[in-house]
GROMACS .gro file of C-alpha atoms in nm:
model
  226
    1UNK     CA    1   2.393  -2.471  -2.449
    2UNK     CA    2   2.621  -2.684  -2.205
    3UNK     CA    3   2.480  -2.922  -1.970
    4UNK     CA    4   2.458  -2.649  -1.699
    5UNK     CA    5   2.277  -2.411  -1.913
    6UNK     CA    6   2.046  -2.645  -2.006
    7UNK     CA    7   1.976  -2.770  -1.665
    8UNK     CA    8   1.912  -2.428  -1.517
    9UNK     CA    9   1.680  -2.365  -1.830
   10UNK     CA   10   1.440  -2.684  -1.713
   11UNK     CA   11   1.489  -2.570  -1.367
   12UNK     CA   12   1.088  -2.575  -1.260
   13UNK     CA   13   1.208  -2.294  -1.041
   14UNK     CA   14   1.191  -1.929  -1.185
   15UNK     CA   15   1.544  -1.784  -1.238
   16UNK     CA   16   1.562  -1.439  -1.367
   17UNK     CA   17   1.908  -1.237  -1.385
   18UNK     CA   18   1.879  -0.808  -1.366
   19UNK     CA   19   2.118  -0.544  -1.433
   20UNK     CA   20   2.148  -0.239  -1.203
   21UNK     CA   21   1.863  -0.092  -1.397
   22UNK     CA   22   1.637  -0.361  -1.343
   23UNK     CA   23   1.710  -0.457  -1.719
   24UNK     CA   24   1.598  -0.805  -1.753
   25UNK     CA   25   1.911  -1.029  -1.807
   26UNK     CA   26   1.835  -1.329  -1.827
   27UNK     CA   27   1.509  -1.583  -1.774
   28UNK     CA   28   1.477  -1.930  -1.770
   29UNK     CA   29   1.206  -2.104  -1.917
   30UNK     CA   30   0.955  -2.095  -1.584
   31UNK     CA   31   1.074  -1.753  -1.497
   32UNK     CA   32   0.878  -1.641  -1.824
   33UNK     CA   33   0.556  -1.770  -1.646
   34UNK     CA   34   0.608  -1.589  -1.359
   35UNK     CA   35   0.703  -1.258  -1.578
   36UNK     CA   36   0.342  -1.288  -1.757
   37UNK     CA   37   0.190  -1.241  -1.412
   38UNK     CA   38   0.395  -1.013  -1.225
   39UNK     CA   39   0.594  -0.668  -1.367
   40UNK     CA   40   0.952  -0.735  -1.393
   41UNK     CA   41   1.024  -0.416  -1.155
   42UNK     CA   42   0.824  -0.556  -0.863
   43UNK     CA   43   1.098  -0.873  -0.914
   44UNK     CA   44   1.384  -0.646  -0.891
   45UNK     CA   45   1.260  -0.492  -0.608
   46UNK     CA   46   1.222  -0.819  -0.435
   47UNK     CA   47   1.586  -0.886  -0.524
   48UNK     CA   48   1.665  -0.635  -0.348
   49UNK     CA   49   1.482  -0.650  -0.041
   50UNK     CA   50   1.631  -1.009   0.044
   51UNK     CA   51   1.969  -0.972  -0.098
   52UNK     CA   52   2.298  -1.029   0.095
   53UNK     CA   53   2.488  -0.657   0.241
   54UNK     CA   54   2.818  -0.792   0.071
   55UNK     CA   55   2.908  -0.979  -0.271
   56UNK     CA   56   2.793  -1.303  -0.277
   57UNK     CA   57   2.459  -1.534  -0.213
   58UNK     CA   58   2.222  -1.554   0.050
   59UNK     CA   59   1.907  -1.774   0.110
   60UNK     CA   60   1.561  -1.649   0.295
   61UNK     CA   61   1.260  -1.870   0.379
   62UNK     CA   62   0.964  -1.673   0.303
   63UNK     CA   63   0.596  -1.687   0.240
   64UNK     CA   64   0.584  -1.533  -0.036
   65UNK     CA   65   0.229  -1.573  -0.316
   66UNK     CA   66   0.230  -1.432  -0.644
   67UNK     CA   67  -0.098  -1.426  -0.832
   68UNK     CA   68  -0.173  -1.828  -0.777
   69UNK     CA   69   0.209  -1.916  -0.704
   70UNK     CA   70   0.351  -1.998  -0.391
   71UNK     CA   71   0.695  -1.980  -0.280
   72UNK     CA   72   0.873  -2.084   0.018
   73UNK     CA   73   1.226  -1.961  -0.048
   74UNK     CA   74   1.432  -1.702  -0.245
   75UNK     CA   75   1.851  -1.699  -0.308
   76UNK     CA   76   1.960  -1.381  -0.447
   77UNK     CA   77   2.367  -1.355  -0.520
   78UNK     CA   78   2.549  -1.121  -0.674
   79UNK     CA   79   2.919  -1.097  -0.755
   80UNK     CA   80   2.967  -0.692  -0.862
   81UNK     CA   81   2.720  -0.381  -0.878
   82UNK     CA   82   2.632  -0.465  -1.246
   83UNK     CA   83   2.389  -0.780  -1.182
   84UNK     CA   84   2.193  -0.953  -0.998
   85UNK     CA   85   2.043  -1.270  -0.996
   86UNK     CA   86   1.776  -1.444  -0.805
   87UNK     CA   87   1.615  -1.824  -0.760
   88UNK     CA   88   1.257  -1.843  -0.616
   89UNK     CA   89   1.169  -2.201  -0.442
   90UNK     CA   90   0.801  -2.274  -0.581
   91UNK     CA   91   0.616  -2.491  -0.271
   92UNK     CA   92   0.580  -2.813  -0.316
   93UNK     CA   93   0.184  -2.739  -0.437
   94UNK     CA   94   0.220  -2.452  -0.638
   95UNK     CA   95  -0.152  -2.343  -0.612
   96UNK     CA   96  -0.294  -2.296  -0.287
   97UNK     CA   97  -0.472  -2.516  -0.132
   98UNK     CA   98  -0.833  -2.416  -0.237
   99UNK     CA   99  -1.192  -2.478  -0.177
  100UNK     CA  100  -1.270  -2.597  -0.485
  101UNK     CA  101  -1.585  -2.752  -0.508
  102UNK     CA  102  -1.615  -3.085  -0.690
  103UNK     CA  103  -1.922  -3.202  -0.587
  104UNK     CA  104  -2.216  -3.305  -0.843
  105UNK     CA  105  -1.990  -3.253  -1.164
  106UNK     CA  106  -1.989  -3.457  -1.462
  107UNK     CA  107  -1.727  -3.566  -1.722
  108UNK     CA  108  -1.731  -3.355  -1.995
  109UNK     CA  109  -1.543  -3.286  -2.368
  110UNK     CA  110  -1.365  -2.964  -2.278
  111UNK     CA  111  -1.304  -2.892  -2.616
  112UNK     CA  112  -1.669  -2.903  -2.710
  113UNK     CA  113  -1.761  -2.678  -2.457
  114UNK     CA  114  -1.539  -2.410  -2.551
  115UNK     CA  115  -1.603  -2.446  -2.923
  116UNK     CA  116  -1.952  -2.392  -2.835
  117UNK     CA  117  -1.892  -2.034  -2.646
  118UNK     CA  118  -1.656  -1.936  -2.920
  119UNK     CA  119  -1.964  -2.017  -3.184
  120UNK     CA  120  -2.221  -1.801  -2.971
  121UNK     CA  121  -2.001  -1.513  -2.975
  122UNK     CA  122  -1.878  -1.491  -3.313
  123UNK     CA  123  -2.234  -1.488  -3.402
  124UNK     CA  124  -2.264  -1.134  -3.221
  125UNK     CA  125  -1.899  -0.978  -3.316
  126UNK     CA  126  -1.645  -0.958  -3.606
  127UNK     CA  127  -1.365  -1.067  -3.354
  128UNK     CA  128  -1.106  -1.336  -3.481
  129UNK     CA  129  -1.098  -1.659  -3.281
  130UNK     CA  130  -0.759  -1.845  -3.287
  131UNK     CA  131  -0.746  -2.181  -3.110
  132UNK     CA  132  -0.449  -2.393  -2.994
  133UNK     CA  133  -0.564  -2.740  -2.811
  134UNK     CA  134  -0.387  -3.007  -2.679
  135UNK     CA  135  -0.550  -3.290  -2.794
  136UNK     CA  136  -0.437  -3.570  -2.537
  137UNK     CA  137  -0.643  -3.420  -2.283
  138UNK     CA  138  -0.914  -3.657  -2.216
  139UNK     CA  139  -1.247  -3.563  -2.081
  140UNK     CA  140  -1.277  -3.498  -1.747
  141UNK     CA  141  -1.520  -3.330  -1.497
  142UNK     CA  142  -1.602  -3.002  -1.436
  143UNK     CA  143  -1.922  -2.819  -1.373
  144UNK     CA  144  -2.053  -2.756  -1.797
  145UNK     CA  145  -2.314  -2.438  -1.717
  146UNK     CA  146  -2.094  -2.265  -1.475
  147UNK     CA  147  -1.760  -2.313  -1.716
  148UNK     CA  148  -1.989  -2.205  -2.045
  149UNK     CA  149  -2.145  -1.920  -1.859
  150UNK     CA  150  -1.780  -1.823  -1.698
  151UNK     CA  151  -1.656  -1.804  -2.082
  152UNK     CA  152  -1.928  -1.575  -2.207
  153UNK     CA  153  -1.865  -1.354  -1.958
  154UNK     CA  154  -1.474  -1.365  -2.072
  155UNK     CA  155  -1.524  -1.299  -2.397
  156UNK     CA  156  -1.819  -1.014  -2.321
  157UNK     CA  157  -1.539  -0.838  -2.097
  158UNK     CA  158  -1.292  -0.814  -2.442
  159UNK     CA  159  -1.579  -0.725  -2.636
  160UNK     CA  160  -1.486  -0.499  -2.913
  161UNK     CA  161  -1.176  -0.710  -2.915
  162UNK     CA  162  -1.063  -0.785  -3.295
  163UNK     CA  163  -0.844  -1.092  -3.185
  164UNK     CA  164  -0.913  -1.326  -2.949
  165UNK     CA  165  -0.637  -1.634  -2.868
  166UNK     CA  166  -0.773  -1.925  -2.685
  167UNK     CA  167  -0.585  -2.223  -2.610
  168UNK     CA  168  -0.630  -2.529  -2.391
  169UNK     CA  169  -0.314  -2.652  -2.243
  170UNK     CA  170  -0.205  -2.922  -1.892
  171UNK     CA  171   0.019  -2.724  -1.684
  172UNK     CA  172   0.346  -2.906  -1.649
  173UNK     CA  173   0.508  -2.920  -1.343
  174UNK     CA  174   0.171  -2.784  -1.158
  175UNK     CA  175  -0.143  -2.923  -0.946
  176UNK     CA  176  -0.432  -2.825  -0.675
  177UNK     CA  177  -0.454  -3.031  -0.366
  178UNK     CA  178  -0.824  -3.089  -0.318
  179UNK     CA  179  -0.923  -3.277  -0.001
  180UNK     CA  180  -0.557  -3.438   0.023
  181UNK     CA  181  -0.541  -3.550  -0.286
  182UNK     CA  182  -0.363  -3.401  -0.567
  183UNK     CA  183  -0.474  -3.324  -0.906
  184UNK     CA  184  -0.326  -3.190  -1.231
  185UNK     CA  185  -0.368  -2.888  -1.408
  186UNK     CA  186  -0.607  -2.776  -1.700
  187UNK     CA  187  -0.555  -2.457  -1.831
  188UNK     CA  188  -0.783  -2.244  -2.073
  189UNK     CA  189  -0.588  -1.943  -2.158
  190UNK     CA  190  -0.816  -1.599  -2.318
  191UNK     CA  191  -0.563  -1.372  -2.454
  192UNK     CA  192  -0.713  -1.047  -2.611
  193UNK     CA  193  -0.518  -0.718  -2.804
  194UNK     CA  194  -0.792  -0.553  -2.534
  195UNK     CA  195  -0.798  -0.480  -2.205
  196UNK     CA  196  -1.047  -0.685  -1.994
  197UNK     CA  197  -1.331  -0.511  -1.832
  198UNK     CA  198  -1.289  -0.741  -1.521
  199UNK     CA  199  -1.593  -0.590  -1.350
  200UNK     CA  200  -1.833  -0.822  -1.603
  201UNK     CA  201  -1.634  -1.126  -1.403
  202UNK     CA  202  -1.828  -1.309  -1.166
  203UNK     CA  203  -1.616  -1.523  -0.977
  204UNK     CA  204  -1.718  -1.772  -0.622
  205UNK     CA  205  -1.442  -1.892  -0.451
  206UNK     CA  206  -1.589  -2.192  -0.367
  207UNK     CA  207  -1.665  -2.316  -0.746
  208UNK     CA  208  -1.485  -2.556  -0.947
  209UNK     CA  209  -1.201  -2.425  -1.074
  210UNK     CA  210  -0.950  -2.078  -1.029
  211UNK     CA  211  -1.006  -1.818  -1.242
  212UNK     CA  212  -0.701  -1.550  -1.292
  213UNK     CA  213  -0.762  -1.197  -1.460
  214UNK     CA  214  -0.498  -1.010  -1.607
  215UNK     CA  215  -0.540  -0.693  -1.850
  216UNK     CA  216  -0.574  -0.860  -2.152
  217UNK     CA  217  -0.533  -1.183  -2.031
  218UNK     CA  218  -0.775  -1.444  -1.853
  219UNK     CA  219  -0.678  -1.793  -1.729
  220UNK     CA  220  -0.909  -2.106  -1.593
  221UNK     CA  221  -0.717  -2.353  -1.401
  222UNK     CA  222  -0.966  -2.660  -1.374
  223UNK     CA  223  -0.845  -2.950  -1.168
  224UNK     CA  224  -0.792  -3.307  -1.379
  225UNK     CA  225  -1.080  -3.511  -1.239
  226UNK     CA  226  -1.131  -3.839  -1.437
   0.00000   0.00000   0.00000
C-alpha cells in the first residue's frame, strides 16, 4: 500500500466503499468494527439517504448512534452509478456518556475472574473454551460479584454451545466519560457458533460497565479505573 492507502486504513473513522448492489467494496480497518455490529445493507441504505443529487461529495452533521457508537458527521461521494463510498465522523467520546456506577468497587485481576467463570462452566458442559488475553492490562476496578454473575449468565445463554471464544482486549482509539473524566476501554468479548438466548441477560443501566448483545456475540466494555 502507498502512503494514502495506508493512511485511510488507520483512519479511526469507519470507511466502507459499496457497489450499486450494496456489495461491500471496500473497508478500512475500523469500518470492520462497525460491520460486526450493524448489517452492511442498513450502511448502504444510509449512504443513500445522505448522499449528494449529482456526482460528487457531500457532508451532513447528524446524530447518528449505532449500537454504543456515536457519530456526528457522514460524507458520502460518488463519482459514477457503480460505487459509492462513505466516511462516518465518530464523536469525540465514542460511547455515550453513561451512568456508570463506580462507586464501592475494588481493584481486581480481570483475568482471574474470568478464568474462574470459564472453570464453573466447563464443569457442567462439554463446550470448548478458547482464550485470547492481553496481558499488559493491569488490574483495575470493577464490581467482582456483579461481573462473575454477568458471565454465568453469558455463557448459560450459549449453553449447548460447542465453542466458546473469549478474549480480553483495551479498545484502541475508544473511552467512557464518567463524571468528566475520561477513561479507557476494557473489553471482554463472548463469541459463540450459537445464538444467544438474550432473555437469560440481566442488565441495569446504572451498573459498572456496558454490556452489548449480539446473536452469537456478547461484549463487556468496563471502564479502566486504576
Amino acid at each position: 500500500m502507498n502512503f494514502f492507502e495506508d493512511w485511510v486504513e488507520l483512519d479511526l473513522n469507519p470507511i466502507i466503499s459499496f457497489s450499486s448492489t450494496s456489495k461491500i467494496l471496500y473497508t478500512n480497518c475500523e469500518a470492520q468494527f462497525l460491520l460486526n455490529r450493524i448489517k452492511p445493507k442498513e450502511l448502504y441504505d444510509i449512504a443513500l439517504q445522505y448522499a449528494p443529487k449529482s456526482f460528487g461529495a457531500e457532508t451532513s452533521y447528524i446524530d447518528l448512534t449505532i449500537q454504543n457508537y456515536t457519530f456526528y458527521a457522514i460524507t458520502v461521494t460518488y463519482e459514477n452509478e457503480d460505487e459509492i463510498h462513505i466516511k462516518l465522523y465518530k464523536s469525540a467520546m465514542v460511547k455515550k456518556e453513561s451512568k456508570l456506577n463506580i462507586k464501592n468497587i475494588n481493584s481486581t485481576n480481570i483475568f482471574t475472574l474470568v478464568d474462574l467463570a470459564i472453570s464453573t462452566n466447563k464443569i457442567k458442559t462439554d463446550t470448548l473454551y478458547t482464550k485470547n488475553y492481553d496481558p499488559s492490562i493491569p488490574e483495575f476496578k470493577l464490581d467482582a460479584s456483579l461481573f462473575i454473575k454477568t458471565l454465568n449468565q453469558i455463557f448459560e445463554a450459549f449453553s449447548g454451545s460447542t465453542d466458546i471464544y473469549c478474549s480480553i482486549l483495551l479498545k484502541i482509539g475508544e473511552y467512557i466519560k464518567i463524571e468528566g473524566k475520561k477513561y479507557s476501554l476494557i473489553a471482554v468479548e463472548i463469541i459463540s457458533n450459537k445464538k444467544a438466548r438474550k432473555e437469560l441477560l440481566q442488565y441495569k443501566e446504572d451498573c459498572s460497565f456496558i454490556l452489548t448483545c449480539e446473536e452469537n456475540k456478547v461484549i463487556i466494555d468496563l471502564p479502566l479505573i486504576t
